Coordinates of C-alpha atoms in Angstrom, one line a residue:
Chain A
M1 CA 7.7 15.6 -11.9
Q2 CA 9.2 13.3 -9.4
D3 CA 12.9 12.5 -9.2
P4 CA 13.9 9.4 -11.2
H5 CA 14.4 6.1 -9.5
I6 CA 17.9 4.8 -8.7
S7 CA 16.8 1.8 -10.9
A8 CA 16.3 3.3 -14.3
A9 CA 14.5 0.1 -15.4
F10 CA 11.8 0.7 -12.9
D11 CA 11.1 4.2 -14.4
R12 CA 11.0 2.7 -17.8
D13 CA 8.5 0.0 -16.7
L14 CA 6.3 2.6 -15.0
E15 CA 6.3 4.8 -18.0
A16 CA 5.5 1.9 -20.3
I17 CA 2.3 1.0 -18.5
Q18 CA 1.2 4.6 -18.4
A19 CA 1.9 5.0 -22.1
M20 CA -0.3 1.9 -22.7
I21 CA -3.1 3.6 -20.8
M22 CA -2.7 6.8 -22.9
K23 CA -2.8 4.7 -26.1
M24 CA -5.9 2.9 -24.9
G25 CA -7.5 6.2 -23.9
G26 CA -6.9 7.6 -27.4
M27 CA -8.5 4.6 -29.0
V28 CA -11.5 4.7 -26.7
E29 CA -12.0 8.4 -27.3
A30 CA -12.0 7.7 -31.1
A31 CA -14.5 4.8 -30.6
I32 CA -17.0 7.0 -28.7
V33 CA -16.9 9.7 -31.4
E34 CA -17.0 7.3 -34.3
A35 CA -19.9 5.2 -32.8
A36 CA -22.0 8.3 -32.4
D37 CA -21.0 9.7 -35.8
S38 CA -21.7 6.5 -37.6
L39 CA -25.2 6.4 -36.1
E40 CA -26.0 10.0 -37.1
R41 CA -24.6 9.6 -40.6
R42 CA -25.9 6.1 -41.0
D43 CA -22.4 5.0 -42.0
M44 CA -22.2 1.2 -41.9
E45 CA -18.5 1.2 -42.8
M46 CA -17.6 3.4 -39.8
A47 CA -19.7 1.4 -37.5
G48 CA -17.9 -1.8 -38.7
R49 CA -14.6 -0.1 -37.9
V50 CA -15.7 0.7 -34.3
R51 CA -16.5 -3.0 -33.8
L52 CA -13.2 -4.1 -35.2
N53 CA -11.2 -1.6 -33.2
D54 CA -12.7 -2.8 -30.0
K55 CA -10.6 -6.0 -30.4
A56 CA -7.5 -4.0 -30.3
I57 CA -8.7 -2.2 -27.1
D58 CA -9.4 -5.5 -25.4
E59 CA -5.9 -6.8 -26.4
L60 CA -4.3 -3.7 -25.0
E61 CA -6.1 -4.3 -21.7
E62 CA -4.8 -7.8 -21.6
Q63 CA -1.3 -6.5 -22.1
V64 CA -1.7 -3.9 -19.4
N65 CA -2.9 -6.7 -17.0
E66 CA 0.1 -8.8 -17.7
E67 CA 2.5 -5.9 -17.4
V68 CA 1.0 -4.8 -14.1
A69 CA 1.3 -8.4 -12.7
R70 CA 5.0 -8.5 -13.8
L71 CA 5.7 -5.1 -12.3
L72 CA 4.1 -6.0 -9.0
A73 CA 6.0 -9.3 -8.8
L74 CA 9.4 -7.9 -9.8
R75 CA 9.5 -4.4 -8.3
S76 CA 7.2 -4.5 -5.3
P77 CA 6.2 -0.8 -5.8
V78 CA 5.2 1.3 -2.7
A79 CA 3.7 4.7 -2.0
S80 CA 3.0 6.8 -5.2
D81 CA 4.5 4.0 -7.4
L82 CA 2.1 1.5 -5.9
R83 CA -0.8 3.9 -6.4
T84 CA 0.3 4.4 -10.0
V85 CA 0.2 0.7 -10.7
L86 CA -3.1 0.2 -9.0
S87 CA -4.7 3.2 -10.9
V88 CA -3.4 1.8 -14.2
M89 CA -5.1 -1.5 -13.5
K90 CA -8.4 0.1 -12.6
I91 CA -8.4 2.7 -15.4
S92 CA -7.6 0.1 -18.0
G93 CA -10.7 -1.8 -16.8
N94 CA -12.8 1.3 -17.1
L95 CA -11.5 2.1 -20.5
E96 CA -12.2 -1.4 -21.7
R97 CA -15.8 -1.2 -20.6
V98 CA -16.3 2.2 -22.4
G99 CA -14.9 0.5 -25.5
D100 CA -17.5 -2.3 -25.1
Y101 CA -20.3 0.2 -24.9
A102 CA -19.1 1.9 -28.1
K103 CA -19.0 -1.5 -29.8
N104 CA -22.6 -2.1 -28.6
I105 CA -23.7 1.2 -30.1
A106 CA -22.1 0.2 -33.4
K107 CA -24.0 -3.1 -33.4
R108 CA -27.3 -1.3 -32.8
T109 CA -26.5 1.2 -35.5
A110 CA -26.5 -1.7 -38.0
V111 CA -30.1 -2.4 -37.0
L112 CA -31.2 1.2 -36.9
I113 CA -30.0 2.0 -40.4
D114 CA -32.9 0.0 -41.8
L115 CA -35.5 1.6 -39.6
P116 CA -37.3 5.0 -39.9
Q117 CA -35.6 7.9 -38.1
V118 CA -36.8 9.3 -34.9
D119 CA -36.7 13.1 -35.0
G120 CA -33.6 14.7 -33.5
A121 CA -32.6 11.6 -31.6
T122 CA -29.3 10.9 -33.3
S123 CA -28.0 14.4 -33.0
A124 CA -29.0 14.5 -29.3
I125 CA -27.1 11.2 -28.9
R126 CA -24.1 12.7 -30.7
R127 CA -24.1 15.7 -28.4
M128 CA -24.2 13.4 -25.4
A129 CA -21.3 11.3 -26.8
R130 CA -19.2 14.4 -27.4
A131 CA -19.7 15.5 -23.8
V132 CA -18.5 12.1 -22.6
E133 CA -15.6 12.2 -25.0
A134 CA -14.6 15.6 -23.7
M135 CA -14.8 14.3 -20.1
L136 CA -12.6 11.4 -21.0
K137 CA -10.0 13.6 -22.7
D138 CA -9.8 15.8 -19.6
A139 CA -9.7 12.8 -17.3
L140 CA -6.7 11.5 -19.2
D141 CA -5.0 14.9 -19.2
A142 CA -5.6 15.1 -15.5
Y143 CA -4.0 11.6 -15.2
I144 CA -0.9 12.4 -17.1
Q145 CA -0.5 15.8 -15.4
R146 CA -1.4 14.5 -12.0
D147 CA -4.0 17.3 -11.7
A148 CA -6.6 16.4 -9.0
D149 CA -8.5 19.7 -9.5
L150 CA -9.2 18.9 -13.2
A151 CA -10.2 15.4 -12.2
E152 CA -12.6 16.8 -9.6
D153 CA -14.1 19.0 -12.4
V154 CA -14.6 16.0 -14.6
R155 CA -16.3 14.1 -11.8
N156 CA -18.8 17.0 -11.3
R157 CA -19.6 17.1 -15.1
D158 CA -21.1 13.6 -15.1
V159 CA -24.4 15.2 -13.9
E160 CA -24.8 16.9 -17.2
V161 CA -24.6 13.6 -19.1
D162 CA -27.1 12.1 -16.7
Q163 CA -29.5 15.0 -17.4
M164 CA -29.2 14.5 -21.1
Y165 CA -30.0 10.8 -20.6
N166 CA -33.1 11.7 -18.5
A167 CA -34.4 13.9 -21.3
L168 CA -33.8 11.3 -23.9
F169 CA -35.5 8.6 -21.8
R170 CA -38.6 10.7 -21.5
E171 CA -38.6 11.5 -25.2
F172 CA -38.3 7.9 -26.2
L173 CA -41.0 6.9 -23.8
T174 CA -43.3 9.5 -25.4
H175 CA -42.6 8.4 -28.9
M176 CA -43.3 4.8 -28.0
M177 CA -46.6 5.7 -26.4
E178 CA -47.6 7.8 -29.4
D179 CA -47.0 5.1 -32.0
P180 CA -46.1 1.4 -31.3
R181 CA -44.3 1.3 -34.6
N182 CA -41.6 3.4 -33.0
I183 CA -40.9 0.8 -30.4
T184 CA -38.1 -1.1 -32.1
S185 CA -36.0 2.1 -33.0
C186 CA -36.7 3.7 -29.6
M187 CA -35.7 0.6 -27.7
H188 CA -32.4 0.5 -29.5
L189 CA -31.9 4.3 -29.2
H190 CA -32.7 4.1 -25.5
F191 CA -30.0 1.4 -25.0
I192 CA -27.5 3.6 -26.9
A193 CA -28.3 6.5 -24.7
K194 CA -28.0 4.3 -21.6
N195 CA -24.6 3.0 -22.9
I196 CA -23.4 6.6 -23.2
E197 CA -24.7 7.4 -19.7
R198 CA -22.7 4.3 -18.4
M199 CA -19.6 5.5 -20.2
G200 CA -19.9 8.7 -18.2
D201 CA -19.9 6.7 -15.0
H202 CA -16.7 4.9 -16.1
V203 CA -15.0 8.2 -17.0
T204 CA -16.0 9.5 -13.5
S205 CA -14.4 6.4 -12.1
V206 CA -11.2 7.2 -14.1
S207 CA -11.1 10.7 -12.6
E208 CA -11.6 9.3 -9.1
Q209 CA -8.6 7.1 -9.7
V210 CA -6.6 10.3 -10.6
I211 CA -7.7 11.8 -7.3
Y212 CA -6.6 8.7 -5.4
L213 CA -3.3 8.6 -7.3
V214 CA -2.5 12.3 -6.5
T215 CA -3.8 12.6 -2.9
G216 CA -3.5 9.0 -1.6
E217 CA -7.2 9.0 -0.6
A218 CA -10.3 8.0 -2.5
P219 CA -12.7 10.9 -2.9
D220 CA -15.8 10.7 -0.8
D221 CA -19.1 9.6 -2.3
E222 CA -20.6 13.1 -2.4
R223 CA -20.9 14.2 -6.0
P224 CA -23.9 15.4 -8.0
K225 CA -25.9 12.7 -9.6
G226 CA -28.6 13.3 -12.2
D227 CA -29.9 9.9 -13.4
S228 CA -33.5 9.8 -12.0
T229 CA -34.9 7.4 -14.6
A230 CA -34.9 4.5 -12.1
Y231 CA -37.8 6.2 -10.3
E232 CA -39.7 7.1 -13.5
K233 CA -43.3 5.9 -13.8
L234 CA -45.1 5.3 -17.0
E235 CA -48.3 7.3 -16.9
I236 CA -51.0 6.2 -19.4
Q237 CA -53.8 8.7 -19.9
Chain B
M1 CA -21.7 -4.2 6.5
N2 CA -19.1 -5.7 8.8
D3 CA -15.6 -4.5 8.2
M4 CA -13.9 -7.5 6.8
R5 CA -10.4 -6.1 6.8
P6 CA -8.0 -8.0 9.1
V7 CA -7.5 -6.1 12.4
E8 CA -4.1 -7.6 13.1
R9 CA -2.3 -4.4 12.1
I10 CA -4.3 -2.1 14.3
V11 CA -2.2 -1.3 17.3
D12 CA -3.5 -0.3 20.7
T13 CA -2.1 3.2 21.4
D14 CA -2.9 3.3 25.0
K15 CA 0.4 3.7 26.8
P16 CA 3.9 3.7 25.3
K17 CA 6.4 1.1 26.5
I18 CA 9.3 3.4 25.6
A19 CA 9.1 7.2 25.4
A20 CA 11.9 9.3 24.2
R21 CA 11.8 13.1 24.3
G22 CA 14.4 15.6 22.9
C23 CA 17.0 12.8 22.5
Q24 CA 20.4 14.0 21.2
V25 CA 23.4 11.8 20.5
Y26 CA 26.9 13.1 19.8
Y27 CA 29.9 11.2 18.8
G28 CA 32.5 13.8 19.7
E29 CA 31.8 16.7 17.4
N30 CA 29.4 14.7 15.3
H31 CA 25.7 15.3 16.1
A32 CA 24.3 11.9 15.2
I33 CA 20.8 12.1 16.6
K34 CA 18.9 15.4 16.5
D35 CA 16.1 16.0 18.9
V36 CA 14.2 12.7 18.5
D37 CA 10.8 12.4 20.1
V38 CA 9.2 9.0 19.8
D39 CA 6.7 6.7 21.6
I40 CA 7.2 3.0 21.1
E41 CA 4.4 0.7 21.9
D42 CA 4.2 -2.5 23.9
K43 CA 3.3 -5.8 22.3
A44 CA 4.0 -4.4 18.8
V45 CA 6.9 -4.5 16.4
T46 CA 8.4 -1.1 15.5
A47 CA 10.7 -0.9 12.5
F48 CA 13.5 1.8 12.1
I49 CA 14.4 2.4 8.5
G50 CA 16.7 4.8 6.7
P51 CA 19.9 5.0 4.7
S52 CA 23.2 4.0 6.2
G53 CA 24.5 6.5 8.7
C54 CA 21.0 8.0 9.3
G55 CA 21.2 7.2 13.1
K56 CA 18.7 4.4 13.3
S57 CA 21.2 1.9 14.9
T58 CA 22.6 4.7 17.1
F59 CA 19.1 5.5 18.4
L60 CA 18.4 1.7 18.9
R61 CA 21.5 1.4 21.0
C62 CA 20.3 4.3 23.3
L63 CA 17.4 2.2 24.3
N64 CA 19.6 -0.2 26.3
R65 CA 22.5 2.2 27.0
M66 CA 24.8 0.2 24.7
N67 CA 26.2 3.6 23.7
D68 CA 27.7 3.9 27.2
T69 CA 30.4 1.6 26.1
I70 CA 31.6 4.1 23.5
D71 CA 33.8 6.7 25.1
V72 CA 33.2 9.6 22.8
C73 CA 29.5 9.1 22.7
R74 CA 27.2 11.5 24.6
V75 CA 23.5 11.0 25.0
E76 CA 21.2 13.9 26.1
G77 CA 17.4 14.1 26.5
D78 CA 14.9 11.9 28.2
I79 CA 14.4 8.2 27.5
R80 CA 11.9 6.3 29.6
I81 CA 10.8 2.7 29.7
D82 CA 7.6 2.2 31.6
D83 CA 7.9 5.8 32.8
E84 CA 11.3 5.1 34.4
D85 CA 14.3 7.3 33.2
I86 CA 16.8 4.7 32.0
Y87 CA 19.7 7.2 32.2
D88 CA 19.0 7.9 35.8
R89 CA 22.1 7.4 37.9
K90 CA 20.5 4.7 40.1
V91 CA 19.8 2.5 37.0
D92 CA 22.3 -0.3 36.6
P93 CA 23.0 -0.7 32.9
V94 CA 23.5 -4.5 33.3
Q95 CA 20.1 -4.9 34.9
L96 CA 18.7 -2.7 32.2
R97 CA 20.1 -4.9 29.5
A98 CA 18.5 -7.9 31.1
K99 CA 15.2 -6.1 30.7
V100 CA 16.0 -4.8 27.2
G101 CA 17.5 -7.7 25.2
M102 CA 19.4 -7.3 22.0
V103 CA 20.0 -9.3 18.9
F104 CA 22.7 -8.3 16.5
Q105 CA 23.3 -8.4 12.8
K106 CA 25.8 -11.3 12.8
P107 CA 24.8 -14.2 15.0
N108 CA 27.2 -14.2 17.9
P109 CA 26.7 -17.3 20.0
F110 CA 29.2 -17.8 22.9
P111 CA 31.9 -20.5 22.2
K112 CA 30.0 -22.7 24.6
S113 CA 27.3 -25.4 24.3
I114 CA 23.9 -24.6 23.1
Y115 CA 22.6 -25.2 26.6
D116 CA 25.1 -22.8 28.2
N117 CA 24.5 -20.1 25.6
V118 CA 20.9 -19.9 26.8
A119 CA 21.6 -20.6 30.5
Y120 CA 24.3 -17.9 30.8
G121 CA 22.0 -14.9 31.3
P122 CA 19.6 -16.6 33.8
R123 CA 22.7 -17.9 35.8
I124 CA 24.4 -14.5 36.2
H125 CA 21.1 -12.8 37.0
G126 CA 20.2 -15.6 39.5
L127 CA 16.9 -16.4 37.8
A128 CA 17.0 -20.1 38.6
K129 CA 17.2 -21.6 42.0
D130 CA 18.2 -25.1 40.9
K131 CA 19.2 -27.2 37.9
A132 CA 15.6 -28.3 37.2
E133 CA 14.4 -24.8 37.0
L134 CA 17.3 -23.8 34.8
D135 CA 16.5 -26.7 32.5
E136 CA 13.0 -25.4 32.3
I137 CA 14.1 -21.9 31.4
V138 CA 16.4 -23.2 28.7
E139 CA 13.7 -25.3 27.1
R140 CA 11.1 -22.5 27.3
S141 CA 13.6 -20.0 25.7
L142 CA 14.6 -22.4 23.0
R143 CA 11.0 -23.0 22.2
R144 CA 10.3 -19.3 22.0
G145 CA 13.3 -19.0 19.7
A146 CA 11.6 -21.6 17.5
I147 CA 14.7 -23.8 17.5
W148 CA 13.9 -26.4 20.3
D149 CA 13.0 -29.2 18.0
E150 CA 16.1 -28.8 16.0
V151 CA 18.5 -28.8 19.0
K152 CA 16.8 -30.7 21.8
D153 CA 18.9 -33.8 21.1
R154 CA 22.2 -32.0 21.1
L155 CA 22.1 -29.4 23.8
T156 CA 25.7 -30.1 24.7
A157 CA 27.0 -29.5 21.2
P158 CA 28.7 -26.1 20.6
G159 CA 26.4 -23.2 19.6
T160 CA 28.9 -22.2 16.9
G161 CA 28.4 -25.5 15.1
L162 CA 24.8 -24.5 14.1
S163 CA 23.8 -23.0 10.7
G164 CA 23.6 -19.2 10.4
G165 CA 19.8 -19.2 10.7
Q166 CA 19.9 -21.5 13.7
Q167 CA 22.6 -19.5 15.4
Q168 CA 20.5 -16.4 15.0
R169 CA 17.5 -18.1 16.5
L170 CA 19.7 -19.4 19.3
C171 CA 20.8 -15.8 19.9
I172 CA 17.1 -14.8 20.1
A173 CA 16.5 -17.6 22.5
R174 CA 19.4 -16.4 24.6
A175 CA 18.0 -12.8 24.5
V176 CA 14.6 -13.9 25.8
A177 CA 16.0 -16.2 28.5
T178 CA 16.3 -13.4 30.9
E179 CA 12.6 -12.5 30.5
P180 CA 13.2 -9.1 28.9
E181 CA 10.3 -6.7 28.2
V182 CA 11.8 -5.1 25.2
L183 CA 13.7 -6.8 22.4
L184 CA 16.0 -4.8 20.2
M185 CA 17.1 -6.3 16.9
D186 CA 19.8 -4.7 14.7
E187 CA 19.4 -6.1 11.2
P188 CA 18.8 -9.6 12.5
C189 CA 18.3 -11.1 9.1
S190 CA 20.9 -9.5 7.0
A191 CA 23.3 -12.4 7.3
L192 CA 20.6 -15.1 6.7
D193 CA 19.2 -16.8 3.6
P194 CA 15.6 -16.2 2.6
I195 CA 14.2 -19.3 4.4
A196 CA 16.1 -18.5 7.6
T197 CA 14.9 -14.9 7.2
E198 CA 11.3 -16.1 7.0
Q199 CA 11.7 -18.3 10.1
V200 CA 13.2 -15.3 12.0
E201 CA 10.4 -13.0 10.7
N202 CA 7.8 -15.5 11.8
L203 CA 9.4 -15.7 15.2
I204 CA 9.4 -11.9 15.5
D205 CA 5.7 -11.9 14.8
E206 CA 5.2 -14.5 17.6
L207 CA 7.5 -12.6 20.0
R208 CA 5.3 -9.5 19.8
Q209 CA 2.6 -11.3 21.8
N210 CA 4.9 -10.9 24.8
Y211 CA 7.4 -8.2 24.1
S212 CA 7.8 -4.7 22.6
V213 CA 10.1 -5.4 19.6
V214 CA 12.2 -2.8 17.9
I215 CA 13.9 -3.8 14.7
V216 CA 16.4 -1.9 12.6
T217 CA 16.4 -3.2 9.0
H218 CA 17.8 -2.2 5.6
S219 CA 15.1 -4.3 3.9
M220 CA 12.0 -2.1 3.5
Q221 CA 10.0 -5.1 2.5
Q222 CA 11.0 -6.7 5.8
A223 CA 9.9 -3.6 7.7
A224 CA 6.6 -3.7 5.8
R225 CA 6.1 -7.4 6.5
V226 CA 6.9 -7.6 10.2
S227 CA 6.2 -4.2 11.8
Q228 CA 3.0 -2.4 12.9
K229 CA 4.8 0.9 13.2
T230 CA 7.6 2.3 11.1
A231 CA 10.0 5.2 11.8
F232 CA 12.0 6.7 9.0
F233 CA 15.3 8.3 10.0
H234 CA 17.3 10.6 7.8
L235 CA 20.5 12.5 8.6
G236 CA 19.9 12.0 12.3
N237 CA 16.3 13.3 12.2
L238 CA 13.2 11.2 12.8
V239 CA 11.5 12.3 9.6
E240 CA 8.2 10.4 9.8
Y241 CA 6.8 7.9 12.3
G242 CA 3.4 6.2 11.7
E243 CA 1.4 3.1 11.1
T244 CA 3.4 0.8 8.7
G245 CA 0.6 0.6 6.2
Q246 CA 0.3 4.3 6.0
I247 CA 4.1 4.8 5.6
F248 CA 4.3 2.4 2.7
N249 CA 1.0 3.4 1.1
N250 CA 0.8 7.1 1.5
P251 CA 3.8 8.7 3.3
K252 CA 3.3 12.3 4.3
D253 CA 6.9 13.5 4.0
P254 CA 8.5 13.8 0.5
R255 CA 11.8 12.5 2.0
T256 CA 10.1 9.3 3.1
E257 CA 8.4 8.9 -0.3
S258 CA 11.8 9.4 -2.1
Y259 CA 13.5 6.8 0.2
I260 CA 10.9 4.0 0.2
T261 CA 10.3 4.3 -3.6
G262 CA 14.0 4.1 -4.3
R263 CA 14.5 7.6 -5.7
I264 CA 17.4 9.8 -5.2
G265 CA 16.2 12.3 -2.6

């Protein structure tokens, strides 16, 4: 750890905003898991809780923004302190978006509960959500431990989430072609899978902030990418 | 896409105005500056920062041989301005100081009129051939000092009657009156209020069109605001020297980091 500031109040303020990020991160991790679990177990109550908790995440983000503005105005941070403040601001934005995706999943769950199940879809989605949650956990650990190597590892794992999304995309497409009655469920399930894939991108962005914070330089754009669905063509026999 | 970042901070690194190599300064037994190598650029502001007693003012004073006036002080090494060794025996320190002007922490106008404060240097160096030309130099210098409009109607009033900020700008006008090439400033704003500080900082930014400006400051934010290059001194060593944005964003040396972030290092 770094030496303390001569001004103890400065240390206290910096710790406070980072504690807010960790709190937010914990809430978002729970939201990811609960959104996927409530889908698989068809648990309306749990889905409702995810939607409700998102408000608290949004409020926390507001508080982070206010606190960051105050800290910039009063303390004029430089060097690693400045990078800490900038990273807090960006990471809170990423976490807030991940929270929104979880909420969106919970909303779609409410619709899907009344529809016939699509074989194996919800457990595949849950596996994907678990993978993203594990990435987020490691990204936050890397943040608090200032561990650029762990952050780099998280960044490289996003490709796995992308591949899971590709597989689901094709699967849903096949189901919809087989039987038009599957279209409603599969559309919602597809958006859920897409939401989780986007979560992975935001978690990747969090780990990139960690690399910037530790090294002072943003990582280059070269990282494995696996989402190829943008080039996918529908082939009707 | 076009790079939309302002290019103002980018400095042309072609040829240094001042080049110091292996510079050592001793005050008697005390080794105050230890083996400093530095290239200071023309038409740019270079800031020296560091804690009290780190040697930044001492080094600044080497650049116009002000340390010659201190008996126990000994300067070694090579300091060149435009490739000319300023410690060469044929260099006249008085002529050197006309070329390398200096502004001090406390405004120190002569107990003379505003006009005579500025006219003093050009007179002793014989820069004006008649009164009309001297008038012209005084007006031009006061304009460069961004104080002409405030004093043009009372040029015969004593310089000491001005406010602190005005006195400091008068001293800057006095320093530029001899057409120097380098301007050294030793904490020029530490005795001024925030508004006067901003006026002087704005003036420094304008002065770098024509001069190589070197400023010693205790305010790191001031260094960040006015300079293109920053040098961090610690215990007589030049620890880190680089582009100001890099020093304040991502310093390479942990001692620089500790100092600028306000940590005990």
